[in-house]
């Protein structure tokens, strides 16, 4: 058949299909309006995700499965499911016009219409019509997501309706031309496939902290891979700081950049994708959006951590590490059973003594100490208490912010200083071996009966060479006594209280602003990130902010050669 005839015939066919589709579409839209709510409310993770989540989600289980089945049925009624599910390489399609390959000389026909600037693959992969996340394609012209590519699928309709012809499957990263249906094999699409799911070769990952890299995004903006802004969608700055800090813990980062986690739950997969995007040297834009991971966290945490409401970074960090550990198949009882515990977990000795008061012969009160009880406990985050901030300051002292050295607040763990808790005296001491990374939480916020209080005391520290040996019980079998144990700071999450309004008076509700300072090891520089803002910071002034969560890396001791 002559080519022009074929095109004409295809054109006619398209008009017919379009008419059928429009009728269908009215139905589909009406159908979709109901499942829309169902899906959104329990966050539209796939059926696959829901099933693997079942053991973790106790009470919710029947609802979730119910909703999944319901959703499936609704989609089925809308005529989408059967197409969608066996859409992948269906050969018995009713459309005779489907092509396996482009007509000769036409293989780059639509590639010029691709618009890289419209692409944002950071958002959760949900069809913009059905809200399903099964078999989702991104339109490479307008960037929107559509389900399926078979006839009657949403991507197919979009191609007919709007005339956008090139689509990428978000799972397989194969690119197709619709409505024709053939796969495009072109080297010119490799950059797009890389942005969807960036994987760096091992040698490159291992060099990230050694060789400084500079890159440029599509708009020609310069950025340093690994030190990019993160979108604050509404109130997720607390979340951003934690993810940024963890993405700079070298062994954890390398694990998530190199391991293929397709058999693991979405939480681990989506964290891996985000870490790889933060370090992407060929990104289209010089910032990332945490939307996909946030959606999964929101669902898994039963909305304890969402993008709409600020939460406490340390609460989130603790929740996230435990859930990430579980996602990787880590054991609840066996220590060191995932990369998370291998990197952060240590142990400490807790000695507790009951304090009892008893009248002696002379009727005076005498305090007696009961026997000491010793317990060994594991930790991932160490909490540091601040000395009480002075309540009243005179006029002159108003601007003096109390300071305390880090070594002083760490003395909580030296086994000598005791804490009094109700009628119990407690002593803590860290045990060898200390973890490769220490997470320290400076406890600034407390709640009494009436108000949440904040302690603004500044903790002072050098960013290098923190000696942890005074807080560890000597154990010559593991570590030579008297030798220092050096740690260097790699990330520091800080808090700032900002007045909510220009003219607000003192004591009026303050807004919390979370930032993170990150060490750029390749440049030996510090970088401060607040959501989308990335700027250089000075190592000398890092401690002047209200440190909240610190990440310290144990320095590797070079083995002496004999
Ligand atoms: Zn489009």
GROMACS .gro file of C-alpha atoms in nm, residues 70-305:
model
  236
   70UNK     CA    1  -1.293  -0.207   4.501
   71UNK     CA    2  -1.056   0.005   4.300
   72UNK     CA    3  -0.981  -0.287   4.075
   73UNK     CA    4  -1.349  -0.345   4.012
   74UNK     CA    5  -1.417   0.017   3.941
   75UNK     CA    6  -1.134   0.029   3.696
   76UNK     CA    7  -1.266  -0.287   3.539
   77UNK     CA    8  -1.604  -0.127   3.488
   78UNK     CA    9  -1.439   0.171   3.335
   79UNK     CA   10  -1.290  -0.065   3.082
   80UNK     CA   11  -0.934   0.005   3.180
   81UNK     CA   12  -0.810  -0.290   3.376
   82UNK     CA   13  -0.804  -0.571   3.125
   83UNK     CA   14  -0.630  -0.347   2.875
   84UNK     CA   15  -0.389  -0.221   3.128
   85UNK     CA   16  -0.289  -0.548   3.282
   86UNK     CA   17  -0.204  -0.734   2.964
   87UNK     CA   18  -0.108  -0.422   2.782
   88UNK     CA   19   0.262  -0.501   2.791
   89UNK     CA   20   0.345  -0.640   2.448
   90UNK     CA   21  -0.004  -0.756   2.366
   91UNK     CA   22   0.012  -0.899   2.019
   92UNK     CA   23  -0.355  -0.984   1.967
   93UNK     CA   24  -0.471  -0.627   1.970
   94UNK     CA   25  -0.795  -0.564   1.789
   95UNK     CA   26  -0.642  -0.265   1.614
   96UNK     CA   27  -0.504  -0.378   1.283
   97UNK     CA   28  -0.330  -0.044   1.249
   98UNK     CA   29  -0.095  -0.110   1.543
   99UNK     CA   30   0.261  -0.112   1.423
  100UNK     CA   31   0.554  -0.303   1.554
  101UNK     CA   32   0.802  -0.062   1.405
  102UNK     CA   33   0.799   0.280   1.248
  103UNK     CA   34   0.760   0.304   0.874
  104UNK     CA   35   1.093   0.320   0.704
  105UNK     CA   36   1.252   0.662   0.740
  106UNK     CA   37   0.995   0.767   1.000
  107UNK     CA   38   1.170   0.642   1.314
  108UNK     CA   39   1.246   0.992   1.442
  109UNK     CA   40   0.912   1.130   1.329
  110UNK     CA   41   0.789   1.246   1.669
  111UNK     CA   42   1.111   1.278   1.864
  112UNK     CA   43   1.129   1.651   1.790
  113UNK     CA   44   0.809   1.704   1.986
  114UNK     CA   45   0.972   1.577   2.308
  115UNK     CA   46   1.000   1.852   2.567
  116UNK     CA   47   1.252   1.778   2.841
  117UNK     CA   48   1.165   2.097   3.024
  118UNK     CA   49   0.814   1.970   3.097
  119UNK     CA   50   0.936   1.650   3.259
  120UNK     CA   51   0.925   1.599   3.630
  121UNK     CA   52   0.963   1.238   3.728
  122UNK     CA   53   0.978   1.309   4.102
  123UNK     CA   54   0.604   1.304   4.153
  124UNK     CA   55   0.424   0.989   4.242
  125UNK     CA   56   0.353   0.788   3.929
  126UNK     CA   57  -0.023   0.803   3.915
  127UNK     CA   58  -0.233   0.817   3.602
  128UNK     CA   59  -0.373   1.170   3.586
  129UNK     CA   60  -0.714   1.029   3.490
  130UNK     CA   61  -0.761   0.705   3.685
  131UNK     CA   62  -0.514   0.778   3.970
  132UNK     CA   63  -0.391   0.422   3.941
  133UNK     CA   64  -0.020   0.354   3.966
  134UNK     CA   65  -0.032   0.036   3.762
  135UNK     CA   66   0.143   0.046   3.427
  136UNK     CA   67   0.196   0.420   3.412
  137UNK     CA   68   0.344   0.605   3.115
  138UNK     CA   69   0.472   0.961   3.108
  139UNK     CA   70   0.389   1.173   2.805
  140UNK     CA   71   0.722   1.308   2.689
  141UNK     CA   72   0.557   1.614   2.538
  142UNK     CA   73   0.357   1.754   2.832
  143UNK     CA   74   0.498   1.544   3.117
  144UNK     CA   75   0.163   1.409   3.242
  145UNK     CA   76   0.116   1.048   3.353
  146UNK     CA   77  -0.130   0.815   3.184
  147UNK     CA   78  -0.219   0.453   3.241
  148UNK     CA   79  -0.157   0.185   2.979
  149UNK     CA   80  -0.078   0.212   2.612
  150UNK     CA   81  -0.321  -0.037   2.460
  151UNK     CA   82  -0.627   0.083   2.268
  152UNK     CA   83  -0.880   0.225   2.518
  153UNK     CA   84  -0.598   0.307   2.759
  154UNK     CA   85  -0.554   0.658   2.895
  155UNK     CA   86  -0.220   0.720   2.720
  156UNK     CA   87  -0.373   0.608   2.392
  157UNK     CA   88  -0.667   0.848   2.437
  158UNK     CA   89  -0.429   1.128   2.525
  159UNK     CA   90  -0.237   1.066   2.202
  160UNK     CA   91  -0.555   1.089   1.999
  161UNK     CA   92  -0.706   1.380   2.183
  162UNK     CA   93  -0.408   1.609   2.217
  163UNK     CA   94  -0.173   1.474   1.953
  164UNK     CA   95   0.113   1.396   2.194
  165UNK     CA   96   0.283   1.089   2.055
  166UNK     CA   97   0.582   0.980   2.261
  167UNK     CA   98   0.551   0.796   2.595
  168UNK     CA   99   0.787   0.633   2.838
  169UNK     CA  100   0.690   0.340   3.059
  170UNK     CA  101   0.793   0.440   3.410
  171UNK     CA  102   0.885   0.084   3.507
  172UNK     CA  103   1.055  -0.060   3.202
  173UNK     CA  104   1.176   0.276   3.070
  174UNK     CA  105   1.079   0.167   2.717
  175UNK     CA  106   0.962   0.448   2.491
  176UNK     CA  107   0.662   0.408   2.260
  177UNK     CA  108   0.492   0.608   1.989
  178UNK     CA  109   0.113   0.618   2.024
  179UNK     CA  110  -0.139   0.552   1.885
  180UNK     CA  111   0.077   0.350   1.645
  181UNK     CA  112   0.218   0.153   1.938
  182UNK     CA  113   0.574   0.079   1.829
  183UNK     CA  114   0.878   0.104   2.052
  184UNK     CA  115   1.132   0.373   1.974
  185UNK     CA  116   1.491   0.264   1.985
  186UNK     CA  117   1.698   0.576   1.983
  187UNK     CA  118   2.016   0.666   2.161
  188UNK     CA  119   1.886   1.022   2.186
  189UNK     CA  120   1.644   0.907   2.457
  190UNK     CA  121   1.910   0.775   2.693
  191UNK     CA  122   1.930   1.100   2.892
  192UNK     CA  123   1.556   1.080   2.965
  193UNK     CA  124   1.579   0.717   3.073
  194UNK     CA  125   1.865   0.812   3.305
  195UNK     CA  126   1.667   1.094   3.468
  196UNK     CA  127   1.370   0.862   3.531
  197UNK     CA  128   1.592   0.624   3.724
  198UNK     CA  129   1.956   0.730   3.757
  199UNK     CA  130   2.208   0.455   3.820
  200UNK     CA  131   2.578   0.533   3.839
  201UNK     CA  132   2.843   0.267   3.792
  202UNK     CA  133   3.011   0.147   4.111
  203UNK     CA  134   3.345   0.316   4.038
  204UNK     CA  135   3.167   0.648   4.002
  205UNK     CA  136   2.972   0.606   4.326
  206UNK     CA  137   3.291   0.523   4.513
  207UNK     CA  138   3.453   0.843   4.383
  208UNK     CA  139   3.167   1.077   4.486
  209UNK     CA  140   3.340   1.197   4.803
  210UNK     CA  141   3.680   1.221   4.640
  211UNK     CA  142   3.637   1.413   4.317
  212UNK     CA  143   3.440   1.738   4.313
  213UNK     CA  144   3.182   1.735   4.034
  214UNK     CA  145   3.003   2.026   3.876
  215UNK     CA  146   2.701   1.988   3.651
  216UNK     CA  147   2.453   2.202   3.464
  217UNK     CA  148   2.079   2.150   3.439
  218UNK     CA  149   1.857   2.202   3.131
  219UNK     CA  150   1.835   2.574   3.198
  220UNK     CA  151   2.211   2.602   3.221
  221UNK     CA  152   2.209   2.643   3.599
  222UNK     CA  153   2.521   2.515   3.769
  223UNK     CA  154   2.487   2.266   4.054
  224UNK     CA  155   2.699   2.027   4.254
  225UNK     CA  156   2.555   1.674   4.246
  226UNK     CA  157   2.473   1.567   4.603
  227UNK     CA  158   2.417   1.925   4.718
  228UNK     CA  159   2.087   2.020   4.561
  229UNK     CA  160   1.772   2.180   4.693
  230UNK     CA  161   1.467   1.977   4.790
  231UNK     CA  162   1.117   2.098   4.723
  232UNK     CA  163   0.908   2.193   5.024
  233UNK     CA  164   0.565   2.102   4.894
  234UNK     CA  165   0.383   2.246   5.191
  235UNK     CA  166   0.536   2.186   5.533
  236UNK     CA  167   0.785   1.906   5.477
  237UNK     CA  168   1.106   2.091   5.562
  238UNK     CA  169   1.150   1.861   5.867
  239UNK     CA  170   1.142   1.563   5.629
  240UNK     CA  171   1.382   1.720   5.378
  241UNK     CA  172   1.652   1.782   5.639
  242UNK     CA  173   1.645   1.420   5.755
  243UNK     CA  174   1.662   1.278   5.401
  244UNK     CA  175   1.945   1.517   5.308
  245UNK     CA  176   2.141   1.419   5.618
  246UNK     CA  177   2.097   1.046   5.551
  247UNK     CA  178   2.191   1.089   5.184
  248UNK     CA  179   2.532   1.207   5.307
  249UNK     CA  180   2.609   0.909   5.526
  250UNK     CA  181   2.855   0.744   5.290
  251UNK     CA  182   2.798   0.369   5.351
  252UNK     CA  183   2.419   0.414   5.364
  253UNK     CA  184   2.421   0.629   5.050
  254UNK     CA  185   2.642   0.384   4.862
  255UNK     CA  186   2.417   0.094   4.958
  256UNK     CA  187   2.107   0.271   4.826
  257UNK     CA  188   2.287   0.387   4.511
  258UNK     CA  189   2.421   0.044   4.421
  259UNK     CA  190   2.175  -0.220   4.544
  260UNK     CA  191   1.881  -0.315   4.329
  261UNK     CA  192   1.588  -0.328   4.568
  262UNK     CA  193   1.303  -0.419   4.331
  263UNK     CA  194   1.198  -0.707   4.557
  264UNK     CA  195   1.185  -0.481   4.862
  265UNK     CA  196   0.892  -0.268   4.984
  266UNK     CA  197   0.827   0.073   4.831
  267UNK     CA  198   0.981   0.260   5.124
  268UNK     CA  199   1.327   0.121   5.050
  269UNK     CA  200   1.282   0.154   4.673
  270UNK     CA  201   1.166   0.513   4.685
  271UNK     CA  202   1.440   0.617   4.927
  272UNK     CA  203   1.692   0.458   4.690
  273UNK     CA  204   1.548   0.652   4.394
  274UNK     CA  205   1.558   0.980   4.584
  275UNK     CA  206   1.918   0.930   4.697
  276UNK     CA  207   2.019   0.850   4.339
  277UNK     CA  208   1.840   1.164   4.217
  278UNK     CA  209   2.013   1.383   4.477
  279UNK     CA  210   2.349   1.261   4.343
  280UNK     CA  211   2.247   1.264   3.975
  281UNK     CA  212   2.519   1.435   3.767
  282UNK     CA  213   2.293   1.459   3.460
  283UNK     CA  214   1.971   1.596   3.610
  284UNK     CA  215   1.728   1.808   3.407
  285UNK     CA  216   1.671   2.042   3.700
  286UNK     CA  217   1.902   2.134   3.982
  287UNK     CA  218   1.671   2.028   4.264
  288UNK     CA  219   1.467   1.723   4.360
  289UNK     CA  220   1.119   1.671   4.492
  290UNK     CA  221   1.061   1.417   4.771
  291UNK     CA  222   0.695   1.370   4.674
  292UNK     CA  223   0.705   0.997   4.595
  293UNK     CA  224   0.883   0.899   4.915
  294UNK     CA  225   0.666   1.134   5.120
  295UNK     CA  226   0.350   0.972   4.989
  296UNK     CA  227   0.476   0.631   5.094
  297UNK     CA  228   0.587   0.758   5.436
  298UNK     CA  229   0.252   0.926   5.488
  299UNK     CA  230   0.069   0.604   5.413
  300UNK     CA  231   0.297   0.376   5.614
  301UNK     CA  232   0.299   0.605   5.915
  302UNK     CA  233  -0.082   0.634   5.910
  303UNK     CA  234  -0.040   1.008   5.839
  304UNK     CA  235   0.187   1.072   6.133
  305UNK     CA  236   0.437   1.223   5.888
   0.00000   0.00000   0.00000
